[in-house]
Amino acid sequence: MVTQINQQELQKIVKAVPMLSPSASRLLQITANPDHDLVEVVNLVKTDANLTARVLKVINSAAFGMANQITSIDRAIAYLGERIIISIAIGDSAGKLFGKELSGYEAAGGDLWKHDLRAAIAAREVVAQSGLDISTELAFTAGLLHDIGKALISDYLQGSVTEAVALISQEEQPHDYLAAEKKLVGFDHTEAGYELAKAWQLPDELAEVIRYHHEPARANEEYRALVYAVHLGDNIAMMGGFGTGADSMRYKLDPGYVNYIKLSPNTLENIMLTVDMEFEKLEESFSDSGEKN
Ligand SMILES: [Fe+2]
Ligand SMILES: [Fe+2]
């Protein structure tokens, strides 16, 4: 049964979501700064015993095939790279949200995490391959968080898939699931996610991606290239067959990305292959280490 929510109710829903852990929150702040140093990440992880243990578990998982047990956190982080540390911190802190079954989209538990992880890898590759002057790690984090609003409104969309799809086909511009969400629930997943971004005090760049990843042309000019990178990453994830259920491929692709991102068709193909390979490795490392999201 679809339920309409108003602004006050949305605030209540957001308030009920646990805050990110202080170290996950700080990690997102540090890595959003393009001039940050890996040492800052290492020092932060060292202040969090739980995160340290998780990172060591992941590096020593079968996925990385280390000959000897790694016990040094400095070595582990240098080897794994910041994106894996960010995934572990966010997964630990908000794993329940990412692992939630999205019944309103007819998606199974874990589908959101898989979609986000693939969008994150793709967004990072888009930035790396197009030579954009943006931190690749920031693009990764933004990809990881872009659809978090779906976890907030999914319950209210329950049983609405047929209705949502019918609404889209009546729209003048097809393939816009956002409009259907908004009509049915009162908010779309980008608006709901943006409220959570504010509550979590995420850096502005990340909040902007969450809010405009389906309408990148509306993003603040300062962050627009990053928003376009995640917009592409999101579409690459969906094209690869990893959406979040009923809404997959039911969004507009903004061709305006070409003004910000220069990619040859070959590069796009390579990115899709990289996404497959990296995703498998990350998935394996998380499941080996008991990281079930
Ligand atoms: Fe989305
Ligand atoms: Fe998405």
CSV table of C-alpha atoms and ligand atoms in Angstrom, one decimal:
chain,number,residue,atom,x,y,z
A,1,MET,CA,0.0,0.0,0.0
A,2,VAL,CA,1.5,3.3,-1.1
A,3,THR,CA,1.7,6.0,1.6
A,4,GLN,CA,2.1,9.7,1.0
A,5,ILE,CA,4.5,11.4,3.4
A,6,ASN,CA,4.8,15.1,4.1
A,7,GLN,CA,7.9,17.2,5.0
A,8,GLN,CA,7.4,16.7,8.7
A,9,GLU,CA,7.1,12.9,8.3
A,10,LEU,CA,10.2,12.9,6.0
A,11,GLN,CA,12.1,14.6,8.8
A,12,LYS,CA,11.0,12.0,11.3
A,13,ILE,CA,12.1,9.2,8.9
A,14,VAL,CA,15.5,10.9,8.5
A,15,LYS,CA,15.9,11.4,12.3
A,16,ALA,CA,15.3,7.7,12.8
A,17,VAL,CA,18.3,6.8,10.7
A,18,PRO,CA,21.4,6.3,12.8
A,19,MET,CA,24.2,8.9,12.3
A,20,LEU,CA,27.3,7.8,10.5
A,21,SER,CA,30.1,6.9,12.9
A,22,PRO,CA,32.4,9.8,13.7
A,23,SER,CA,35.3,8.2,11.9
A,24,ALA,CA,33.2,7.4,8.8
A,25,SER,CA,32.0,11.0,8.8
A,26,ARG,CA,35.5,12.4,9.2
A,27,LEU,CA,36.8,10.1,6.5
A,28,LEU,CA,34.3,11.5,4.0
A,29,GLN,CA,35.4,15.0,5.0
A,30,ILE,CA,39.1,14.2,4.6
A,31,THR,CA,38.7,12.4,1.3
A,32,ALA,CA,36.5,15.1,-0.2
A,33,ASN,CA,39.4,17.5,-0.1
A,34,PRO,CA,41.4,17.0,-3.3
A,35,ASP,CA,44.6,18.0,-1.5
A,36,HIS,CA,44.4,15.5,1.3
A,37,ASP,CA,47.2,13.1,2.1
A,38,LEU,CA,47.0,9.4,2.6
A,39,VAL,CA,48.6,9.9,6.1
A,40,GLU,CA,45.5,11.7,7.2
A,41,VAL,CA,43.4,8.6,6.3
A,42,VAL,CA,45.9,6.3,8.1
A,43,ASN,CA,45.9,8.4,11.2
A,44,LEU,CA,42.1,8.5,11.3
A,45,VAL,CA,41.7,4.7,10.9
A,46,LYS,CA,44.2,4.2,13.7
A,47,THR,CA,42.0,6.1,16.1
A,48,ASP,CA,39.1,3.6,15.5
A,49,ALA,CA,39.8,0.1,16.8
A,50,ASN,CA,36.8,-1.4,15.1
A,51,LEU,CA,37.6,0.1,11.7
A,52,THR,CA,41.2,-1.0,12.1
A,53,ALA,CA,40.1,-4.5,12.8
A,54,ARG,CA,37.8,-4.5,9.8
A,55,VAL,CA,40.5,-3.2,7.4
A,56,LEU,CA,42.9,-5.9,8.5
A,57,LYS,CA,40.3,-8.5,8.1
A,58,VAL,CA,39.6,-7.4,4.5
A,59,ILE,CA,43.3,-7.2,3.5
A,60,ASN,CA,43.8,-10.7,4.9
A,61,SER,CA,40.8,-12.2,3.2
A,62,ALA,CA,41.3,-14.7,0.5
A,63,ALA,CA,40.3,-12.1,-2.2
A,64,PHE,CA,43.7,-10.4,-1.9
A,65,GLY,CA,45.7,-13.6,-1.6
A,66,MET,CA,48.4,-12.2,0.6
A,67,ALA,CA,51.3,-14.6,1.2
A,68,ASN,CA,51.8,-13.5,4.7
A,69,GLN,CA,49.4,-12.1,7.3
A,70,ILE,CA,49.4,-8.2,7.2
A,71,THR,CA,49.3,-6.7,10.6
A,72,SER,CA,50.4,-3.2,9.8
A,73,ILE,CA,47.5,-0.8,9.2
A,74,ASP,CA,49.7,1.5,7.2
A,75,ARG,CA,50.6,-1.3,4.8
A,76,ALA,CA,47.0,-2.4,4.6
A,77,ILE,CA,45.7,1.0,3.7
A,78,ALA,CA,48.5,1.7,1.2
A,79,TYR,CA,47.7,-1.6,-0.5
A,80,LEU,CA,43.9,-1.5,-0.4
A,81,GLY,CA,43.6,2.2,-1.4
A,82,GLU,CA,41.2,4.7,0.0
A,83,ARG,CA,38.1,3.6,-1.9
A,84,ILE,CA,38.1,0.2,-0.1
A,85,ILE,CA,38.6,2.0,3.3
A,86,ILE,CA,35.7,4.3,2.5
A,87,SER,CA,33.5,1.3,1.5
A,88,ILE,CA,34.4,-0.5,4.8
A,89,ALA,CA,33.7,2.6,6.9
A,90,ILE,CA,30.3,3.3,5.2
A,91,GLY,CA,29.4,-0.3,5.2
A,92,ASP,CA,30.1,-0.6,8.9
A,93,SER,CA,28.3,2.6,9.7
A,94,ALA,CA,25.3,2.4,7.5
A,95,GLY,CA,25.3,-1.2,6.4
A,96,LYS,CA,21.7,-1.8,7.5
A,97,LEU,CA,20.5,1.0,5.3
A,98,PHE,CA,22.4,-0.3,2.3
A,99,GLY,CA,21.5,-3.9,2.9
A,100,LYS,CA,17.8,-3.3,3.3
A,101,GLU,CA,15.4,-5.0,1.0
A,102,LEU,CA,13.9,-2.4,-1.2
A,103,SER,CA,10.4,-3.8,-1.4
A,104,GLY,CA,9.0,-0.6,-2.9
A,105,TYR,CA,11.2,-1.2,-5.9
A,106,GLU,CA,10.9,-5.0,-5.8
A,107,ALA,CA,14.6,-5.3,-5.1
A,108,ALA,CA,16.2,-7.9,-2.8
A,109,GLY,CA,18.3,-7.1,0.3
A,110,GLY,CA,21.9,-6.1,-0.8
A,111,ASP,CA,20.8,-5.0,-4.3
A,112,LEU,CA,21.2,-1.3,-3.3
A,113,TRP,CA,24.8,-1.9,-2.1
A,114,LYS,CA,25.7,-3.8,-5.2
A,115,HIS,CA,24.2,-1.1,-7.5
A,116,ASP,CA,26.0,1.6,-5.5
A,117,LEU,CA,29.3,-0.2,-5.5
A,118,ARG,CA,29.2,-0.6,-9.2
A,119,ALA,CA,28.1,3.0,-9.8
A,120,ALA,CA,31.0,4.0,-7.5
A,121,ILE,CA,33.6,2.0,-9.4
A,122,ALA,CA,32.2,3.4,-12.7
A,123,ALA,CA,32.1,7.0,-11.5
A,124,ARG,CA,35.7,6.7,-10.3
A,125,GLU,CA,36.8,5.3,-13.7
A,126,VAL,CA,34.9,8.0,-15.6
A,127,VAL,CA,36.8,10.6,-13.7
A,128,ALA,CA,40.2,8.8,-14.1
A,129,GLN,CA,39.8,8.1,-17.8
A,130,SER,CA,38.5,11.5,-18.8
A,131,GLY,CA,41.2,13.3,-17.0
A,132,LEU,CA,38.8,15.5,-15.0
A,133,ASP,CA,40.4,17.5,-12.3
A,134,ILE,CA,38.3,15.8,-9.5
A,135,SER,CA,39.5,13.5,-6.8
A,136,THR,CA,38.8,9.9,-8.0
A,137,GLU,CA,38.1,8.9,-4.4
A,138,LEU,CA,35.5,11.6,-4.1
A,139,ALA,CA,33.8,10.3,-7.2
A,140,PHE,CA,33.8,6.8,-5.7
A,141,THR,CA,32.3,7.9,-2.4
A,142,ALA,CA,29.6,9.9,-4.3
A,143,GLY,CA,28.7,6.9,-6.3
A,144,LEU,CA,28.5,4.8,-3.2
A,145,LEU,CA,26.0,7.2,-1.6
A,146,HIS,CA,24.0,8.5,-4.6
A,147,ASP,CA,20.9,6.4,-4.1
A,148,ILE,CA,20.7,6.3,-0.4
A,149,GLY,CA,17.3,8.0,-0.5
A,150,LYS,CA,15.8,4.8,-1.9
A,151,ALA,CA,16.3,3.1,1.4
A,152,LEU,CA,14.3,5.9,3.0
A,153,ILE,CA,11.2,5.9,0.8
A,154,SER,CA,11.1,2.3,-0.3
A,155,ASP,CA,8.7,1.2,2.4
A,156,TYR,CA,6.3,3.9,1.4
A,157,LEU,CA,6.3,2.8,-2.2
A,158,GLN,CA,5.5,-0.7,-1.4
A,159,GLY,CA,3.1,-2.4,-3.8
A,160,SER,CA,3.3,0.5,-6.2
A,161,VAL,CA,5.5,-0.8,-9.0
A,162,THR,CA,2.7,-1.4,-11.5
A,163,GLU,CA,1.2,2.0,-10.7
A,164,ALA,CA,4.6,3.7,-10.9
A,165,VAL,CA,5.4,2.2,-14.3
A,166,ALA,CA,1.9,3.2,-15.6
A,167,LEU,CA,2.5,6.7,-14.4
A,168,ILE,CA,5.7,6.9,-16.3
A,169,SER,CA,4.2,5.8,-19.5
A,170,GLN,CA,1.7,8.6,-19.2
A,171,GLU,CA,4.4,11.2,-18.7
A,172,GLU,CA,5.3,13.4,-21.6
A,173,GLN,CA,8.9,12.5,-21.1
A,174,PRO,CA,9.2,8.8,-20.6
A,175,HIS,CA,11.7,7.0,-18.4
A,176,ASP,CA,11.4,9.3,-15.4
A,177,TYR,CA,10.9,7.2,-12.3
A,178,LEU,CA,11.5,10.2,-10.1
A,179,ALA,CA,8.2,11.8,-11.2
A,180,ALA,CA,6.4,8.6,-10.3
A,181,GLU,CA,8.0,8.5,-6.9
A,182,LYS,CA,7.1,12.1,-6.2
A,183,LYS,CA,3.5,11.6,-7.3
A,184,LEU,CA,3.0,8.4,-5.2
A,185,VAL,CA,5.0,9.2,-2.0
A,186,GLY,CA,5.3,13.0,-2.1
A,187,PHE,CA,9.1,12.9,-2.4
A,188,ASP,CA,11.5,11.3,-4.9
A,189,HIS,CA,14.6,9.4,-3.7
A,190,THR,CA,17.0,12.3,-4.5
A,191,GLU,CA,15.0,14.7,-2.3
A,192,ALA,CA,14.8,12.2,0.5
A,193,GLY,CA,18.5,11.4,0.2
A,194,TYR,CA,19.3,15.1,0.3
A,195,GLU,CA,17.6,15.4,3.6
A,196,LEU,CA,19.7,12.6,5.0
A,197,ALA,CA,22.8,14.2,3.5
A,198,LYS,CA,22.1,17.3,5.5
A,199,ALA,CA,21.4,15.3,8.7
A,200,TRP,CA,24.6,13.5,8.2
A,201,GLN,CA,26.4,16.7,7.5
A,202,LEU,CA,28.0,15.3,4.4
A,203,PRO,CA,30.3,17.6,2.4
A,204,ASP,CA,28.5,19.8,-0.1
A,205,GLU,CA,29.8,17.9,-3.1
A,206,LEU,CA,28.3,14.7,-1.9
A,207,ALA,CA,24.9,16.3,-1.0
A,208,GLU,CA,24.8,17.8,-4.4
A,209,VAL,CA,25.4,14.4,-6.1
A,210,ILE,CA,22.7,12.8,-4.0
A,211,ARG,CA,20.2,15.6,-4.9
A,212,TYR,CA,21.0,15.9,-8.7
A,213,HIS,CA,22.4,12.6,-9.9
A,214,HIS,CA,19.4,12.3,-12.3
A,215,GLU,CA,19.3,16.0,-13.2
A,216,PRO,CA,23.0,16.9,-13.4
A,217,ALA,CA,22.3,20.1,-15.3
A,218,ARG,CA,20.6,21.5,-12.2
A,219,ALA,CA,23.6,21.0,-10.0
A,220,ASN,CA,25.7,23.8,-8.7
A,221,GLU,CA,28.2,24.7,-11.5
A,222,GLU,CA,31.1,24.1,-9.0
A,223,TYR,CA,30.2,20.5,-8.6
A,224,ARG,CA,28.5,19.8,-11.9
A,225,ALA,CA,31.3,17.7,-13.5
A,226,LEU,CA,31.3,15.4,-10.5
A,227,VAL,CA,27.5,15.1,-10.6
A,228,TYR,CA,27.8,14.2,-14.3
A,229,ALA,CA,30.4,11.6,-13.5
A,230,VAL,CA,28.1,9.9,-11.0
A,231,HIS,CA,25.2,10.3,-13.4
A,232,LEU,CA,27.2,8.3,-16.0
A,233,GLY,CA,28.4,5.8,-13.3
A,234,ASP,CA,24.8,5.2,-12.3
A,235,ASN,CA,23.8,4.5,-15.9
A,236,ILE,CA,26.8,2.2,-16.4
A,237,ALA,CA,25.8,0.2,-13.4
A,238,MET,CA,22.2,-0.1,-14.7
A,239,MET,CA,23.4,-1.0,-18.2
A,240,GLY,CA,25.5,-3.7,-16.7
A,241,GLY,CA,22.3,-5.3,-15.3
A,242,PHE,CA,22.8,-4.0,-11.7
A,243,GLY,CA,19.9,-1.7,-10.9
A,244,THR,CA,17.7,-1.7,-7.8
A,245,GLY,CA,14.7,-3.5,-9.3
A,246,ALA,CA,11.7,-1.9,-11.0
A,247,ASP,CA,13.2,1.5,-11.6
A,248,SER,CA,16.3,0.3,-13.5
A,249,MET,CA,16.9,2.1,-16.8
A,250,ARG,CA,13.7,4.1,-16.1
A,251,TYR,CA,15.6,7.4,-15.8
A,252,LYS,CA,16.6,10.0,-18.4
A,253,LEU,CA,20.2,10.0,-19.5
A,254,ASP,CA,21.3,13.6,-19.9
A,255,PRO,CA,23.4,13.8,-23.1
A,256,GLY,CA,24.9,17.1,-21.7
A,257,TYR,CA,27.6,15.1,-20.0
A,258,VAL,CA,29.6,15.4,-23.2
A,259,ASN,CA,30.2,19.1,-22.3
A,260,TYR,CA,32.0,18.0,-19.1
A,261,ILE,CA,33.3,14.5,-19.8
A,262,LYS,CA,35.2,13.4,-22.8
A,263,LEU,CA,35.1,9.7,-23.3
A,264,SER,CA,35.6,7.7,-26.5
A,265,PRO,CA,33.2,4.7,-27.1
A,266,ASN,CA,36.2,2.4,-26.5
A,267,THR,CA,36.9,4.0,-23.1
A,268,LEU,CA,33.3,3.4,-22.1
A,269,GLU,CA,33.6,-0.3,-23.0
A,270,ASN,CA,36.8,-0.5,-21.0
A,271,ILE,CA,35.1,1.1,-18.0
A,272,MET,CA,32.4,-1.5,-18.1
A,273,LEU,CA,35.0,-4.3,-18.1
A,274,THR,CA,36.8,-2.6,-15.2
A,275,VAL,CA,33.6,-2.3,-13.3
A,276,ASP,CA,33.0,-6.1,-13.6
A,277,MET,CA,36.5,-7.0,-12.5
A,278,GLU,CA,36.7,-4.5,-9.6
A,279,PHE,CA,33.2,-5.3,-8.4
A,280,GLU,CA,33.9,-9.0,-8.2
A,281,LYS,CA,37.1,-8.4,-6.2
A,282,LEU,CA,35.4,-6.0,-3.8
A,283,GLU,CA,32.4,-8.3,-3.3
A,284,GLU,CA,34.6,-11.2,-2.6
A,285,SER,CA,36.7,-9.3,-0.1
A,286,PHE,CA,33.7,-8.1,1.8
A,287,SER,CA,32.0,-11.5,2.0
A,288,ASP,CA,35.3,-13.3,2.9
A,289,SER,CA,35.8,-11.0,5.8
A,290,GLY,CA,32.3,-11.4,7.1
A,291,GLU,CA,31.2,-8.0,5.9
A,292,LYS,CA,27.7,-8.8,5.0
A,293,ASN,CA,25.7,-5.7,3.9
B,1,FE,FE,19.0,7.4,-8.3
B,2,FE,FE,21.4,4.7,-9.0
